[in-house]
Short mmCIF file of C-alpha atoms and ligand atoms in Angstrom, two decimals:
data_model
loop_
_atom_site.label_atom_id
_atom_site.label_comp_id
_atom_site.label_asym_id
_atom_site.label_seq_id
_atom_site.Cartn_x
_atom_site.Cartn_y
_atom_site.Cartn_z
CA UNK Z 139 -6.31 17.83 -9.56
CA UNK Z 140 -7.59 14.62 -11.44
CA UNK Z 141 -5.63 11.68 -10.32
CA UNK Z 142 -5.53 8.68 -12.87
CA UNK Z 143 -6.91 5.38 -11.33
CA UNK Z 144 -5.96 1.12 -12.25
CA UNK Z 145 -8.98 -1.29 -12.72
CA UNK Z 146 -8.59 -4.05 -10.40
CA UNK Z 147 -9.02 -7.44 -11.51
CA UNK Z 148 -12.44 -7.28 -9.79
CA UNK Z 149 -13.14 -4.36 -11.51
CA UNK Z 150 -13.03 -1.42 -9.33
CA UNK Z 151 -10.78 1.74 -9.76
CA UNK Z 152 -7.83 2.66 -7.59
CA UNK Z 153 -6.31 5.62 -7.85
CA UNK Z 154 -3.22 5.41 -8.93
CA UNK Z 155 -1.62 7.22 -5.73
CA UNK Z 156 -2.72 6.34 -1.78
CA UNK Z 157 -1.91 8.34 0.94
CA UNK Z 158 0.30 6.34 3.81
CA UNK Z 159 -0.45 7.08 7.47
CA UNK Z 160 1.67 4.49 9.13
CA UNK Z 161 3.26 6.77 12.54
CA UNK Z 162 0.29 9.42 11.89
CA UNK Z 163 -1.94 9.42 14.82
CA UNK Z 164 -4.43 11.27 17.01
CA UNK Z 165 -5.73 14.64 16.30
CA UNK Z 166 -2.57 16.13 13.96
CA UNK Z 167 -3.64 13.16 12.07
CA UNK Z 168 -7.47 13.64 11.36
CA UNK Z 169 -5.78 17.37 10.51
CA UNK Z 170 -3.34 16.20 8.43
CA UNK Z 171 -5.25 13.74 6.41
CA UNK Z 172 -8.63 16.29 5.65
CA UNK Z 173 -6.15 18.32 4.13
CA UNK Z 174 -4.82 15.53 2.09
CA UNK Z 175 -8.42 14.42 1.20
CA UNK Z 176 -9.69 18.25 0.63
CA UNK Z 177 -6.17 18.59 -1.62
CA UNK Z 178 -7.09 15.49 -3.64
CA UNK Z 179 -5.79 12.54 -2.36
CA UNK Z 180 -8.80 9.73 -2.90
CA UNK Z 181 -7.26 6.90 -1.23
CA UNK Z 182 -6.04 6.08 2.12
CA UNK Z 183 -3.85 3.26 3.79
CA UNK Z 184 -4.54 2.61 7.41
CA UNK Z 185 -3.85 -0.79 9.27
CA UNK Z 186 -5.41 -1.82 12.32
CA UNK Z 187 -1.22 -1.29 13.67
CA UNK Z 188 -0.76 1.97 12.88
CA UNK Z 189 -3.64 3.11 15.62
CA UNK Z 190 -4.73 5.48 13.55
CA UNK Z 191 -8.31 3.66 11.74
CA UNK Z 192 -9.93 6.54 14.12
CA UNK Z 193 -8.19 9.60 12.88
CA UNK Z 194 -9.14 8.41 8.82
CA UNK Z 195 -12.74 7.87 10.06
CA UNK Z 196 -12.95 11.01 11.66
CA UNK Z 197 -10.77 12.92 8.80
CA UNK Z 198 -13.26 11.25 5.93
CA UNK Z 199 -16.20 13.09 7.81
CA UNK Z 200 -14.66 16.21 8.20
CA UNK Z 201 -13.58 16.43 4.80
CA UNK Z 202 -17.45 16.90 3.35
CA UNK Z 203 -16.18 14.18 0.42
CA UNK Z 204 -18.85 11.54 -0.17
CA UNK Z 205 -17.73 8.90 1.32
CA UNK Z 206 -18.37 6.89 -2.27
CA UNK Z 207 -15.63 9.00 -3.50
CA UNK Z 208 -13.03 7.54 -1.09
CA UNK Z 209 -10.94 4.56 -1.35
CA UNK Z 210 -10.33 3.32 2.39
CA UNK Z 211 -7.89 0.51 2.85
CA UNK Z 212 -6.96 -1.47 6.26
CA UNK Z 213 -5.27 -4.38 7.14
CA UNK Z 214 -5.45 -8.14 8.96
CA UNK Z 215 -3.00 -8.18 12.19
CA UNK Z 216 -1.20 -11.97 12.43
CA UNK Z 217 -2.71 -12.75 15.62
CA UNK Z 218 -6.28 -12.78 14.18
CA UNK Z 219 -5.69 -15.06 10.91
CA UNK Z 220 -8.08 -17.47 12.84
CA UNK Z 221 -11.87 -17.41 10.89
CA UNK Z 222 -13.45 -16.45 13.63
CA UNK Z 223 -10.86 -14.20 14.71
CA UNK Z 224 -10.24 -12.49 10.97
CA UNK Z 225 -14.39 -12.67 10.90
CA UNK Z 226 -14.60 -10.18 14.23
CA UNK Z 227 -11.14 -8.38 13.68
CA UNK Z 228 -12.79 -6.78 10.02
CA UNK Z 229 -15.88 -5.97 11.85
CA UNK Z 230 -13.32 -4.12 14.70
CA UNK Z 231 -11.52 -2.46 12.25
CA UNK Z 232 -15.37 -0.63 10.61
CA UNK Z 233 -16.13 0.33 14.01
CA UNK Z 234 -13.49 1.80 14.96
CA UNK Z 235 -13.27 3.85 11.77
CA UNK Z 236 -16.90 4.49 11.97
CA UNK Z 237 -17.52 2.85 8.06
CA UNK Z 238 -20.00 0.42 7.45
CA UNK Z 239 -17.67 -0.98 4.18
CA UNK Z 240 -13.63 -0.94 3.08
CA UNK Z 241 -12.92 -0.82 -0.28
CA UNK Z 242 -10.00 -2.71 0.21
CA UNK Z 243 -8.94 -4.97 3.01
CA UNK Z 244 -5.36 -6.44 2.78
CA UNK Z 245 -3.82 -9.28 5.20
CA UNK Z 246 -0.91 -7.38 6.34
CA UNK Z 247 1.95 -10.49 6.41
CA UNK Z 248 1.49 -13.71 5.46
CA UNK Z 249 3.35 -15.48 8.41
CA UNK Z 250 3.45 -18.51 6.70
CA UNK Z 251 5.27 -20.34 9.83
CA UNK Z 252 1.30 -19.93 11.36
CA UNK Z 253 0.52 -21.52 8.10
CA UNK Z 254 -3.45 -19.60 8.92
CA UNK Z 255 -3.15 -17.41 6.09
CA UNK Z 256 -5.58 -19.65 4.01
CA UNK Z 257 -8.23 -19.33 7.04
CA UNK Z 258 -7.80 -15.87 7.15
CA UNK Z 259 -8.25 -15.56 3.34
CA UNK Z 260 -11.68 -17.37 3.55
CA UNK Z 261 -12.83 -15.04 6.21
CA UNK Z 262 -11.99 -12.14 3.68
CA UNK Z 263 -14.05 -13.38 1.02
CA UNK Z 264 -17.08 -14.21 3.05
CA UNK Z 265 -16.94 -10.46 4.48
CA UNK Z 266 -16.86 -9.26 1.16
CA UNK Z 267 -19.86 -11.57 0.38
CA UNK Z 268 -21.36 -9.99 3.35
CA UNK Z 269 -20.42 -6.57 1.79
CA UNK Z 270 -18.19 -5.33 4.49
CA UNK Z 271 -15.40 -5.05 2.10
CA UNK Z 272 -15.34 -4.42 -2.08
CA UNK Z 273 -12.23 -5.74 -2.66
CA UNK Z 274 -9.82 -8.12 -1.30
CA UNK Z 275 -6.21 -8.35 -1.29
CA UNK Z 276 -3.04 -9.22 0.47
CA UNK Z 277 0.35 -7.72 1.59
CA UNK Z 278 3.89 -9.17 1.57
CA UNK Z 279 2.66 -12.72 -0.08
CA UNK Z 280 4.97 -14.15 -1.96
CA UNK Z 281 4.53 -16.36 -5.23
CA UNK Z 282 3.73 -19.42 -3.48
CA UNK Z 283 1.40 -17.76 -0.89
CA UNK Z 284 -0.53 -16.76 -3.65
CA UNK Z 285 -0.44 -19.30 -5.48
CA UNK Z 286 -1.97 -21.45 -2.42
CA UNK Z 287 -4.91 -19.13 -1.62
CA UNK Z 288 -5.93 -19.08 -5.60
CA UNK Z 289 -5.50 -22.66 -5.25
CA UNK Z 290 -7.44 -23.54 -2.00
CA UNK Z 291 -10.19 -21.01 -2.80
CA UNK Z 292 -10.23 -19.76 -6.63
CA UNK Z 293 -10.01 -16.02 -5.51
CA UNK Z 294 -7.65 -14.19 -6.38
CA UNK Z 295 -6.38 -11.24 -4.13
CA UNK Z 296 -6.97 -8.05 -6.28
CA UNK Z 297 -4.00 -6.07 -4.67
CA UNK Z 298 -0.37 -7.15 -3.21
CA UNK Z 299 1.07 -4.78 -1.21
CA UNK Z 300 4.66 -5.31 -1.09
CA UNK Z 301 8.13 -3.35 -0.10
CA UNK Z 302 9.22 -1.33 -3.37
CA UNK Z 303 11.74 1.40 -3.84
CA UNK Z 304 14.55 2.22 -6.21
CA UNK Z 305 16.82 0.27 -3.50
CA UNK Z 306 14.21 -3.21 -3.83
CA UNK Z 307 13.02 -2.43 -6.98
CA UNK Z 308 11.40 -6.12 -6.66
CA UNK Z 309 11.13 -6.88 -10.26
CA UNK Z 310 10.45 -10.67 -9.39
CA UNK Z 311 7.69 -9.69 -6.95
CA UNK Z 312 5.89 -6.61 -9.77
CA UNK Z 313 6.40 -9.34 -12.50
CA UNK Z 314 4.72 -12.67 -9.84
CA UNK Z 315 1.88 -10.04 -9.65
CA UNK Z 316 1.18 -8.78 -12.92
CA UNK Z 317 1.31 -12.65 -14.13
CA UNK Z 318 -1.59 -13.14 -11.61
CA UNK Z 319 -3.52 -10.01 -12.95
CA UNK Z 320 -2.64 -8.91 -9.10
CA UNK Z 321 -2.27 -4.78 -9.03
CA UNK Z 322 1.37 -4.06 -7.15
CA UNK Z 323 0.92 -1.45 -3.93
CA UNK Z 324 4.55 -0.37 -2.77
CA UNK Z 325 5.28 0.18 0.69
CA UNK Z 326 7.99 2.29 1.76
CA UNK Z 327 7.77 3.67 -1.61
CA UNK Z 328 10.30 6.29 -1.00
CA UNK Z 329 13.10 3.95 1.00
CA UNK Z 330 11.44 5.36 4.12
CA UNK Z 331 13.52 8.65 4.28
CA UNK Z 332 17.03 6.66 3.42
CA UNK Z 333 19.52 8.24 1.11
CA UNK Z 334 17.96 6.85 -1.81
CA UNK Z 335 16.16 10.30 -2.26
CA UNK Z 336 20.07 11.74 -2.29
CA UNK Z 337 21.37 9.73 -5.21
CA UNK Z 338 22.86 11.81 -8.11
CA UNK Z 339 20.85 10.33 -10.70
CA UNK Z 340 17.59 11.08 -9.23
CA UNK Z 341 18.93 14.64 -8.61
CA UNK Z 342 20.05 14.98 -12.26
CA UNK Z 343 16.37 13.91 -13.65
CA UNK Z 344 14.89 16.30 -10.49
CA UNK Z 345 16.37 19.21 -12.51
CA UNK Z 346 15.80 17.74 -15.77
CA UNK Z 347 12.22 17.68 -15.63
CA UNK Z 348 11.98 20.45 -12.49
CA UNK Z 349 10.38 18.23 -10.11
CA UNK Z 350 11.74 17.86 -7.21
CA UNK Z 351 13.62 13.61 -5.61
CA UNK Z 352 10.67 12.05 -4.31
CA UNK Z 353 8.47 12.96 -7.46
CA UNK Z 354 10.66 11.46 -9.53
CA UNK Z 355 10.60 8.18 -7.49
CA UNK Z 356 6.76 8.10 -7.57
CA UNK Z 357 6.64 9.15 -11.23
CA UNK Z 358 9.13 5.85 -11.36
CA UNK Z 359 6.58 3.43 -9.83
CA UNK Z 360 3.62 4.63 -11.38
CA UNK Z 361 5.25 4.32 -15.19
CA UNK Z 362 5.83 0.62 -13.61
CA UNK Z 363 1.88 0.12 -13.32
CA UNK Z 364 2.28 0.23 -9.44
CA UNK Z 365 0.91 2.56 -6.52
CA UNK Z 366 2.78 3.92 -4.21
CA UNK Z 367 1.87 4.53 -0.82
CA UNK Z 368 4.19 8.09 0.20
CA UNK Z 369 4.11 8.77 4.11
CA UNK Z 370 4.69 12.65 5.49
CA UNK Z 371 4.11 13.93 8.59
CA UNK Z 372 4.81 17.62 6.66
CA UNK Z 373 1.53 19.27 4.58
CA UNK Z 374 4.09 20.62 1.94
CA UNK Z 375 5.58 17.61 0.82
CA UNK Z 376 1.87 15.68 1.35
CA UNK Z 377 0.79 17.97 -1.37
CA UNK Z 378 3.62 18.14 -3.87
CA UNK Z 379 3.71 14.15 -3.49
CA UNK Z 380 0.50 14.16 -5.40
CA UNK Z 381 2.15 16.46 -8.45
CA UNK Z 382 3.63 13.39 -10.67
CA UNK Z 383 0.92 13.34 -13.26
CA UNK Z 384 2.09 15.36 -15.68
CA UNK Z 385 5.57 14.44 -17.42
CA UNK Z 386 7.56 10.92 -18.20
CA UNK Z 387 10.35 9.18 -17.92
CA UNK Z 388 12.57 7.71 -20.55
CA UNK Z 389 12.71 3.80 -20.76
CA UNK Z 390 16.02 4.35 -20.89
CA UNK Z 391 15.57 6.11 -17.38
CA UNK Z 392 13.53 4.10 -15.82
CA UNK Z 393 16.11 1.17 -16.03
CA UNK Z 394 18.64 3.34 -14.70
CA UNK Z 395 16.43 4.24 -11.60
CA UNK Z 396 15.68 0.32 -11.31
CA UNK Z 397 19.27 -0.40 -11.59
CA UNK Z 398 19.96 1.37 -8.56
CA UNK Z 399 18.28 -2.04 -6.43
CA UNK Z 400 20.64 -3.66 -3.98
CA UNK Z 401 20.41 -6.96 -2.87
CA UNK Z 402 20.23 -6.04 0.59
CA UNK Z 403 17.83 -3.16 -0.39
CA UNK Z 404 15.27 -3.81 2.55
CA UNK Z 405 14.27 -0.49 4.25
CA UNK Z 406 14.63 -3.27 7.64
CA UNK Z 407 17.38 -5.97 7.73
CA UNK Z 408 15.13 -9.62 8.13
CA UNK Z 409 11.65 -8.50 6.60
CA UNK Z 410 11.22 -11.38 4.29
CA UNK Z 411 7.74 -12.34 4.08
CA UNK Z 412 8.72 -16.23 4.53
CA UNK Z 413 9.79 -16.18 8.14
CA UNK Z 414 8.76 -12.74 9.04
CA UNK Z 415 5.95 -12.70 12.16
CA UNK Z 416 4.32 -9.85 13.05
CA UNK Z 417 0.95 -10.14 14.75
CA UNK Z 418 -0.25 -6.54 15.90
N1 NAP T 8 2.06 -3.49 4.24
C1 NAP T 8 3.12 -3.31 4.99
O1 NAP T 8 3.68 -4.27 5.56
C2 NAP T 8 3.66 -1.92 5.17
C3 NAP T 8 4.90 -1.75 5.82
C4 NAP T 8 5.38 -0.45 5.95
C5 NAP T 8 4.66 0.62 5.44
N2 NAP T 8 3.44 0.43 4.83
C6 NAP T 8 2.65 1.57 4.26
O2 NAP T 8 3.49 2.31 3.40
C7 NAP T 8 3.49 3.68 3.81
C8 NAP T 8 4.78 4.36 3.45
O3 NAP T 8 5.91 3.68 3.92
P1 NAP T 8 6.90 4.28 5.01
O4 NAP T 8 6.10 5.07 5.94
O5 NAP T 8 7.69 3.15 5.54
O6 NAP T 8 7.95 5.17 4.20
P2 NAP T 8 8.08 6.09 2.90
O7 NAP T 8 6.77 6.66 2.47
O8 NAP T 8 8.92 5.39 1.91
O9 NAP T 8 9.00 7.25 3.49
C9 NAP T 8 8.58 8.14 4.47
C10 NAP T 8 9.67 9.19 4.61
O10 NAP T 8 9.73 9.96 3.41
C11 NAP T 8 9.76 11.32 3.74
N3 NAP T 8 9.05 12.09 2.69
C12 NAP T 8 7.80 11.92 2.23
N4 NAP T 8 7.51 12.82 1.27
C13 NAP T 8 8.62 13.61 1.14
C14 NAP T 8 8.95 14.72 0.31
N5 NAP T 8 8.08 15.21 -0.57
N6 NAP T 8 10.18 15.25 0.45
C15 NAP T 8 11.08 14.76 1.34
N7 NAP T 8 10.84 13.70 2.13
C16 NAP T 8 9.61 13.13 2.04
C17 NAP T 8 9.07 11.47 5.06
O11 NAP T 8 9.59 12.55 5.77
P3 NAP T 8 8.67 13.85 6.10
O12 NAP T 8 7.68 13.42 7.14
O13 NAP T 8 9.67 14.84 6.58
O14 NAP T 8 8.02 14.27 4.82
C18 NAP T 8 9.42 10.14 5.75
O15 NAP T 8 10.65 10.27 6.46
C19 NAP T 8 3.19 3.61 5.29
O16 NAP T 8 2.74 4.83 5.80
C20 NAP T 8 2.13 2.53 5.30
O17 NAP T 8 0.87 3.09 4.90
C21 NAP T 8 2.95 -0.84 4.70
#
């Protein structure tokens, strides 16, 4: 299976799905994800929080795929947005996965009550001077936050990673991005198992175009320009996740999926990036 990729604005290719691994660990993980790697998948979220930057290493060598074929991503814990700290904490992160680069290395919150995000920013570029990362980016910045690392540095993060599902369709965040030539990751892509997946309209367009929920919902975020990030701990779904490459969506249905947002659409209550802290 060929999966479509976005040009970042640095100029390297993502493919337009990643594989999430966020509460996949140990050995049913490095299993798990060589089958998603020997299936197709070509990208991979990890985050020095999930524990798991040992299972993808291990998983990437198993799989026999060069690793220049393989789009590896981990993330910046809060408690190391220090320069020093960020500096050693990237370095951590390689060993542990046994890689000697990342293609993409995200700051996972901004905490912008720590107000060290810009530090932490300037330790990312001068790693990926140093070539221990190829591209940069951030997660759960907001339009300011942004705005303030372009500012203080003139680099601008080629990724935000950022909470999106048909319940926080986040059009303000997608469109803050897309002005900034930033490409839009979603998290939680799917509403983390809530009963977005059981709404009648994404049942109706399941059996209109015989796919089943969740590819609808990923079809829906990739016609929006933005990669999701789907999370299984079963092989099955892992591998039909990957089949939404070959049939569209209305306009006309892709508002109504978007309509579906709530205001209180967070997959957890108090998750806004401006007061949010979380430093593992
Ligand atoms: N940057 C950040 O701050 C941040 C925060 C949270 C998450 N993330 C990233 O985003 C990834 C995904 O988010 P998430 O883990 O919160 O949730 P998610 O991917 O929205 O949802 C995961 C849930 O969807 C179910 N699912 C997946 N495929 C399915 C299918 N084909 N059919 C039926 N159910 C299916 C899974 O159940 P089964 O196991 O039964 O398939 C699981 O319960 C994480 O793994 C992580 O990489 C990033």
């Amino acid at each position: 299976m060929t999966i479509p990729s976005f040009t970042l604005n640095d100029g390297w290719e993502l493919p337009a799905i990643t594989l999430g691994t966020a509460r996949v660990r140990g050995g049913a993980a490095v299993n798990q994800f060589q089958i998603a790697i020997n299936d197709g998948y070509r990208s991979i979220d990890s985050s020095t929080s999930y524990d798991n930057e040992g299972a993808v290493g291990e998983a990437i060598r198993r799989s026999g795929v060069p690793r220049a074929e393989l789009v590896v991503t981990s993330k910046l814990p809060g408690k190391y947005h220090r320069y020093a700290d960020a500096t050693t904490a990237i370095q951590e992160s390689l060993y542990r996965m046994g890689l000697d680069y990342f293609d993409l290395f995200l700051i996972h919150w901004p905490l912008p009550k720590q107000d060290l995000y810009v530090e932490a920013w300037q330790a990312m570029i001068d790693a990926q001077k140093r070539g221990l990362i190829r591209s940069i980016g951030v997660s759960n910045f907001e339009p300011e936050h942004l705005d303030r690392i372009i500012q203080e540095t003139g680099v601008t993060p080629s990724v935000n990673q950022i909470e999106v599902h048909p319940y926080w369709n986040q059009e303000r965040m997608v469109t803050a991005n897309r002005e900034r030539g930033i490409l839009t990751e979603a998290w939680s892509p799917l509403g983390r198992g809530s009963s977005v997946i059981k709404e009648p309209l994404i049942q109706s367009l399941a059996a209109k175009y015989h796919k089943n929920v969740v590819q609808i919902i990923l079809r829906w975020h990739h016609q929006r320009g933005i990669v999701p990030l789907p999370r299984t701990h079963n092989i099955a779904h892992q591998r039909t996740n990957l089949d939404i490459f070959d049939f569209q969506l209305t306009d006309d249905e892709m508002a109504q999926i978007a309509a579906l947002t709530k205001v209180e659409g967070r997959v957890v209550a108090g998750q806004d990036p401006n007061v949010y802290e979380e430093f593992e």
